[in-house]
XYZ file of C-alpha atoms in Angstrom:
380
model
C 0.000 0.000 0.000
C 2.770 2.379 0.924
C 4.715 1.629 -2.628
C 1.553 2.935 -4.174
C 1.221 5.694 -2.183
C 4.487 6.712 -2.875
C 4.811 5.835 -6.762
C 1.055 8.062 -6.640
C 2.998 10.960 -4.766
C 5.837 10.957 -7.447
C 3.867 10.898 -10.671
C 2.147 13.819 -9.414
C 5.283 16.176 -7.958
C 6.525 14.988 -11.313
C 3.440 16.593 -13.189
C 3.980 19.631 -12.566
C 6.931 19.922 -14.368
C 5.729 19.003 -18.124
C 4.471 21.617 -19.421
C 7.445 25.335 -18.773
C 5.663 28.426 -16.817
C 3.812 27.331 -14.348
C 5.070 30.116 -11.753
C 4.763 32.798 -13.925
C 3.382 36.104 -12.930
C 0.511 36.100 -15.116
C -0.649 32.285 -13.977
C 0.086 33.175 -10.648
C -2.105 36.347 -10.327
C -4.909 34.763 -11.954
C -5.175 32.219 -9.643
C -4.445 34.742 -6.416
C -7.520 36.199 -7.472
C -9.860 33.155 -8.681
C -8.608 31.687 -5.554
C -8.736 34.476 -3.610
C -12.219 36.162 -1.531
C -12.158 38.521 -4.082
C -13.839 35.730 -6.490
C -17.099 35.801 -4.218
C -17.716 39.479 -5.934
C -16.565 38.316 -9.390
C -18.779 35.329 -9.723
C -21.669 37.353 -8.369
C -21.301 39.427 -11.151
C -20.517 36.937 -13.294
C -23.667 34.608 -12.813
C -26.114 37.865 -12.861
C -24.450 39.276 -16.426
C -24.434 35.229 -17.861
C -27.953 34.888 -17.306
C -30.395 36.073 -20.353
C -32.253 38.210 -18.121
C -33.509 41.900 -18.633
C -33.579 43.125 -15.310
C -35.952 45.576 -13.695
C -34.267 48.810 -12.294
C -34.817 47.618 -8.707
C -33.123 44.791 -9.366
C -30.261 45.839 -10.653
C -30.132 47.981 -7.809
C -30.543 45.258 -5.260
C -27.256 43.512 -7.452
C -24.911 46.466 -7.135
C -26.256 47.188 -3.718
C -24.829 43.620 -3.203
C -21.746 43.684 -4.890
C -20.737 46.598 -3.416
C -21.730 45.013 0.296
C -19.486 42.301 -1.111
C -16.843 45.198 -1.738
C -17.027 46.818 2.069
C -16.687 43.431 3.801
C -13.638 42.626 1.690
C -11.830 46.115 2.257
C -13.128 45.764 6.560
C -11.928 41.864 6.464
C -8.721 43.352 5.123
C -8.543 45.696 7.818
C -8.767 43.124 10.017
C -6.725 40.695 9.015
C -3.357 42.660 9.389
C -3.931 41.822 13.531
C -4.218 38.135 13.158
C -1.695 35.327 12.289
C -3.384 32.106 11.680
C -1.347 29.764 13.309
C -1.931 25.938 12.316
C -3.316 23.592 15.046
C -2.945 19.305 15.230
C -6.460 18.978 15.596
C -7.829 21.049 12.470
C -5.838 17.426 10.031
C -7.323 14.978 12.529
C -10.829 17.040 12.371
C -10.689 16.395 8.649
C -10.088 12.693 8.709
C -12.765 12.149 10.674
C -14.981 14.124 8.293
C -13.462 12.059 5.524
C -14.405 8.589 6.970
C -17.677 9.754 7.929
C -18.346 10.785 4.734
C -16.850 7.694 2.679
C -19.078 5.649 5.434
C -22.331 7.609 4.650
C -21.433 7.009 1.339
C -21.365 2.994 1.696
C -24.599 2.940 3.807
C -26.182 5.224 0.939
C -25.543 3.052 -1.901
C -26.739 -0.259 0.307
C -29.745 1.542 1.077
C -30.611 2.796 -2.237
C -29.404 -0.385 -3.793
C -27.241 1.219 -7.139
C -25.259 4.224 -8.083
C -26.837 7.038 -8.163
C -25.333 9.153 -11.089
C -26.668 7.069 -14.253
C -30.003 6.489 -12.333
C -32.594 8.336 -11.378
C -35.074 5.623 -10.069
C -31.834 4.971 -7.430
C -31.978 8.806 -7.397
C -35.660 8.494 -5.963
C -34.501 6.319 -3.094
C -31.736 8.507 -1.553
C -31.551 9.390 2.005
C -31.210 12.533 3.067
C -29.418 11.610 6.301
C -27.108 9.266 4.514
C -26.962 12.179 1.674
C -25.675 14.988 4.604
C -22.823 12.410 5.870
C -21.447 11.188 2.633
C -21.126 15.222 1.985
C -18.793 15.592 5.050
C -15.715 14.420 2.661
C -16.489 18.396 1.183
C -14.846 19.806 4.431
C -12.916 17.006 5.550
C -10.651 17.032 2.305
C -10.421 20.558 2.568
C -9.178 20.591 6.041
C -6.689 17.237 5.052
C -4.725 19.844 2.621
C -5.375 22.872 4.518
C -3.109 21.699 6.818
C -1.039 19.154 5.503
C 2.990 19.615 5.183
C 3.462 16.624 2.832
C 7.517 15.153 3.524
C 7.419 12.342 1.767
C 5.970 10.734 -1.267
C 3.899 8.363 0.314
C 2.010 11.187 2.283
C 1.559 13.135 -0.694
C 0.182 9.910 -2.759
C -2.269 9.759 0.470
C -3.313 13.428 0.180
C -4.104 12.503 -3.730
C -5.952 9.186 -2.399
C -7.896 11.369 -0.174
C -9.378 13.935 -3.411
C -9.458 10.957 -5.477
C -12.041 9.325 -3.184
C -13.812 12.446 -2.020
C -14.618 12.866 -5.790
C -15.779 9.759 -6.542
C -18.307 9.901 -3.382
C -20.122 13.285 -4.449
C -19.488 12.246 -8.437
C -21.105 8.855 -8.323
C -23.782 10.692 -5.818
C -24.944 12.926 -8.840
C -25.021 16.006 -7.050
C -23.743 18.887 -9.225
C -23.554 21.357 -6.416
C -21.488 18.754 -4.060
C -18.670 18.080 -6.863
C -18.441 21.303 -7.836
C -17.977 22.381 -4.102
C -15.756 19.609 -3.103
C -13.356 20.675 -6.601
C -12.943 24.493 -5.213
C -12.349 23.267 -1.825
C -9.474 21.078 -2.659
C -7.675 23.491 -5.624
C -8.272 26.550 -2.925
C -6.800 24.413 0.139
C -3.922 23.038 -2.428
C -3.130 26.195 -4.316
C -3.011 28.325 -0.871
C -1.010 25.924 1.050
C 1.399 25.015 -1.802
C 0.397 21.844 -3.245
C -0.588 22.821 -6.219
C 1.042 25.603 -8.880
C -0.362 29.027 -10.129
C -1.359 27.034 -13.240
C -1.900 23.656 -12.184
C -5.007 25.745 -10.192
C -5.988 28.097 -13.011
C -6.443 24.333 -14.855
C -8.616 23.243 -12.419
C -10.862 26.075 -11.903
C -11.444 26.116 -15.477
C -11.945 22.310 -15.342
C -14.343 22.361 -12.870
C -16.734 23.995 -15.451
C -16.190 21.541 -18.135
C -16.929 18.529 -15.340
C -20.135 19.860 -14.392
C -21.243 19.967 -17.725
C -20.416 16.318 -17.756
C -22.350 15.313 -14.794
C -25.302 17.361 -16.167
C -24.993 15.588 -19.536
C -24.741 12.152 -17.387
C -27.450 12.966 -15.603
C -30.026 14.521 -18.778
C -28.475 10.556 -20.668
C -29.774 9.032 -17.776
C -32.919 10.393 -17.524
C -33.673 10.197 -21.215
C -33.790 13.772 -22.157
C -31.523 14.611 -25.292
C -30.685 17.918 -24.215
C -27.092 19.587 -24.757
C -25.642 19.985 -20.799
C -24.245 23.746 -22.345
C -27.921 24.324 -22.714
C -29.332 22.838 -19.440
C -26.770 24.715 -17.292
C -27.434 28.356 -18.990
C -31.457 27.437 -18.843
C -30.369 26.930 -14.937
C -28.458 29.931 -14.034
C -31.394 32.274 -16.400
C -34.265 30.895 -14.458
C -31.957 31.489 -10.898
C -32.026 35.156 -11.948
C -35.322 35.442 -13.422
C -36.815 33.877 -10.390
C -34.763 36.719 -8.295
C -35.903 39.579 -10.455
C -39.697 38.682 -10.168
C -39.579 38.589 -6.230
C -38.148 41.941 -6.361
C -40.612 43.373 -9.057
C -43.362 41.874 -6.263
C -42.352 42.559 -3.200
C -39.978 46.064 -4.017
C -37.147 47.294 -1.666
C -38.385 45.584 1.503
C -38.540 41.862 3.384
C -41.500 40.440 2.975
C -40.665 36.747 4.881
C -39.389 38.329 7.676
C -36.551 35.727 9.009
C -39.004 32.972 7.863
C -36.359 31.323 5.394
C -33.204 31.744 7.503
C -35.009 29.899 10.084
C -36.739 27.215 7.570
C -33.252 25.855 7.529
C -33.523 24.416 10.805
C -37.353 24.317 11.506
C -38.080 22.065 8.581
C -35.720 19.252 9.234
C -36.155 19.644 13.140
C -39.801 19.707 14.672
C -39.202 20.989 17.907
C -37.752 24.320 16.349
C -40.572 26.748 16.096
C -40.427 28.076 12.371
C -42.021 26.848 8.900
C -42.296 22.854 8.606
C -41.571 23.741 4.751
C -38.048 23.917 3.846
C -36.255 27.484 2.751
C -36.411 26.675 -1.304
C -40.071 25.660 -0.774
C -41.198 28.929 0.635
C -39.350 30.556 -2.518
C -41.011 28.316 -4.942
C -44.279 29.451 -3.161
C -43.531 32.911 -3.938
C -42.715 32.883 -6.991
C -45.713 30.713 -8.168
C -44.387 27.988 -9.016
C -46.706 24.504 -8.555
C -47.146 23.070 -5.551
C -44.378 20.182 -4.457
C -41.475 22.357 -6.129
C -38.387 24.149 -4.593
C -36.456 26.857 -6.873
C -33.439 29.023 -6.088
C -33.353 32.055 -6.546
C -30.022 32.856 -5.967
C -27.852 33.997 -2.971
C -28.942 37.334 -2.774
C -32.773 35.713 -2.634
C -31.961 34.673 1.264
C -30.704 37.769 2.214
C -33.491 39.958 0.116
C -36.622 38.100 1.328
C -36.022 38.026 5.306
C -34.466 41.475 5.259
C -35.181 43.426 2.062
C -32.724 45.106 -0.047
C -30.402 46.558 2.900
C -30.560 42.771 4.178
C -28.614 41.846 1.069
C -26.137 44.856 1.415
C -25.107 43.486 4.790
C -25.514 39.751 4.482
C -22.758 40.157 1.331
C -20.632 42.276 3.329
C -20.497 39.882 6.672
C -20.162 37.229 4.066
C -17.034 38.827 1.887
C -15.798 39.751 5.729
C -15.595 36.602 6.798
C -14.149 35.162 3.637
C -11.264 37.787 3.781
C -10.417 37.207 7.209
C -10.125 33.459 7.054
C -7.931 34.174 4.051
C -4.592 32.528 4.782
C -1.721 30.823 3.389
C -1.248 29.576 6.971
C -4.171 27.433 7.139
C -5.984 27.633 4.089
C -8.990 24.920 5.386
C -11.522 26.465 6.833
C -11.142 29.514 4.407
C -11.605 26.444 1.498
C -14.526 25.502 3.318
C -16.306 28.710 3.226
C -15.093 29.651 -0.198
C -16.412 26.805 -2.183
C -19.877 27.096 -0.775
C -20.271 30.733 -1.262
C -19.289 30.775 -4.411
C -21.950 27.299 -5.097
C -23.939 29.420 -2.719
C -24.268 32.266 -5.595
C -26.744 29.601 -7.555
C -28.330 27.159 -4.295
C -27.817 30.216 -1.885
C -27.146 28.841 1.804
C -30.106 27.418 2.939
C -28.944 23.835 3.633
C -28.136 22.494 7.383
C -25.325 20.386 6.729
C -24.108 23.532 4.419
C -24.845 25.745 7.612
C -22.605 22.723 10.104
C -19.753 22.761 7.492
C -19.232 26.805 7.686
C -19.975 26.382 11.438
C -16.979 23.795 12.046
C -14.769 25.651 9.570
C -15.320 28.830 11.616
C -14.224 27.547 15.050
C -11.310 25.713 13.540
C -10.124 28.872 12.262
C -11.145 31.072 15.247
C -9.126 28.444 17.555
C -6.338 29.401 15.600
C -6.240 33.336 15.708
C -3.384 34.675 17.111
C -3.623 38.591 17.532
C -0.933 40.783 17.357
C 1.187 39.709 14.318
C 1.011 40.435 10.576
C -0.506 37.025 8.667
C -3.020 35.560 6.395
């Protein structure tokens, strides 16, 4: 086992040395700033201009008021950040095996239960369950906190850090869940690229990459289902009727909340009874006011959350406490927990956060981080 590991470790140190440039300027700003908390902003922007949507004039002020929330929380986390050194701790690597093996256990008690792979099936699809679903997930954070603070010496520890992404990927891959690959594949080149594992272009790759794969899965799973559909197609349909569903709550309901907390708290009042809140769950209520049929859920993306519970100055400061955060778990140090929060925000742009496990990841990654802080010294 160990002469794998180490003959996996070689071929990929030895990788990154085919193709000249790798550490040149240009790769390696490109990637500071894909990689970076700056990217939450971008892709905001990004996803809003990419959608074939002719937006009201309230909504496009709700987008620019949240880009340029996004804009004050980076420039305050900044601020912030030149106090703290993130200093890396021996539980944060042992934290993420555990999160690992849960998850590659959840996945074996998923596909018993469901009785087939998921991904080229979506009768199997039909029998998934959730709680199974929310533990194979865990290999999201847990790989992310594996090479967020990993100091590979030796080959065979670097082929284990590559057996660790290889089998995180082929959990949320062979799960069919879009979001969950495309999450766990910025979690691992942001951890990697940050703490050194990977080169300027070797991440620039695989950010593009990660595009091009979930195009892929969506083409696996329209084969699947029957529908001859191009993926290209499917995946621009997706991100217009995101947006359009965003720009009709705010041509109803104007500048102001009109749910009043109600969705935040659907997160956890839906899955656990003895919360007091809706028994509905957060995408529900926004399928319900957007008027779509009953049984549905819709996103409307992340700004939707913030928007509906707290109206337009509810996205200004849920973007800014969200860019804060990002920027001030920004660290070369100990790149996990910021991996953690980075890949879901930026999924979060599409889904928004309004899943519980999504909610426990951030959570864990928070007080991994804050255990960490050091105040006093320059860092991150």
């Amino acid at each position: 086992m160990s002469g794998a590991l180490a003959t996996a470790g070689r071929a990929l140190k030895s990788a990154s040395n085919l193709i000249p440039g790798w550490d040149a300027w240009p790769a390696r700003a490109a990637a500071d700033l894909l990689v970076g908390p700056w990217s939450l902003a971008l892709g905001l922007g990004f996803f809003f201009c990419l959608a074939e949507v002719s937006y009201s004039p309230p909504t496009r002020i709700a987008i620019f008021t949240g880009l340029a929330g996004c804009l004050l929380g980076l420039a305050l986390g900044g601020l912030e950040a030149r106090d703290l050194r993130i200093s890396r701790r021996g539980f944060t690597p042992r934290l993420g095996w555990i999160l690992l093996l849960v998850g590659v256990a959840g996945f074996a008690l998923q596909i018993r239960h469901a009785g087939g792979i998921p991904l080229l099936n979506e009768e199997v699809r039909r029998r998934l369950s959730p709680i199974y679903n929310y533990l194979a997930w865990s290999v999201v954070p847990g790989v992310a906190l594996i090479l967020g603070s990993s100091e590979p010496r030796t080959d065979e520890e670097t082929g284990l850090l590559l057996a660790a992404s290889l089998s995180s990927l082929a959990v949320v891959t062979l799960l069919g869940y879009r979001t969950e690959m495309v999450a766990l594949l910025l979690a691992v080149v942001a951890s990697s690229y940050l703490r050194g594992l990977m080169r300027p272009m070797t991440a620039l790759a695989l950010t593009i990459g990660i595009s091009s794969l979930y195009l892929a899965a969506t083409f696996a799973r329209l084969a699947g289902s029957g529908l001859p559909v191009s993926p290209w197609s499917a995946a621009l349909e997706r991100v217009t009727l995101t947006a359009s569903y965003f720009d009709l709550l705010v041509q109803r309901f104007g500048y102001g909340g009109v749910t009043h907390g109600s969705v935040h708290a659907a997160v956890f009042s839906s899955l656990a009874r003895w919360i007091p809140g809706p028994r509905i769950g957060p995408r529900t209520i926004v399928a319900d006011l957007v008027g779509a049929r009953p049984g549905v859920s819709v996103t409307a993306s992340i700004l939707a959350q913030f928007y509906l519970d707290f109206g337009v100055v509810g996205v200004f400061l849920g973007m800014a406490a969200l860019s804060f955060l990002l920027r001030l778990l920004y660290s070369r140090e100990s790149p996990g927990p910021y991996a953690v929060l980075y890949s879901y925000s930026l999924v979060g742009i599409e889904t928004g956060l309004l899943d519980l496990n999504v909610y426990s990841y951030i959570a864990v990654a928070v007080v991994a981080a804050a255990l960490s802080f050091r105040v006093g010294e320059e860092g991150g």
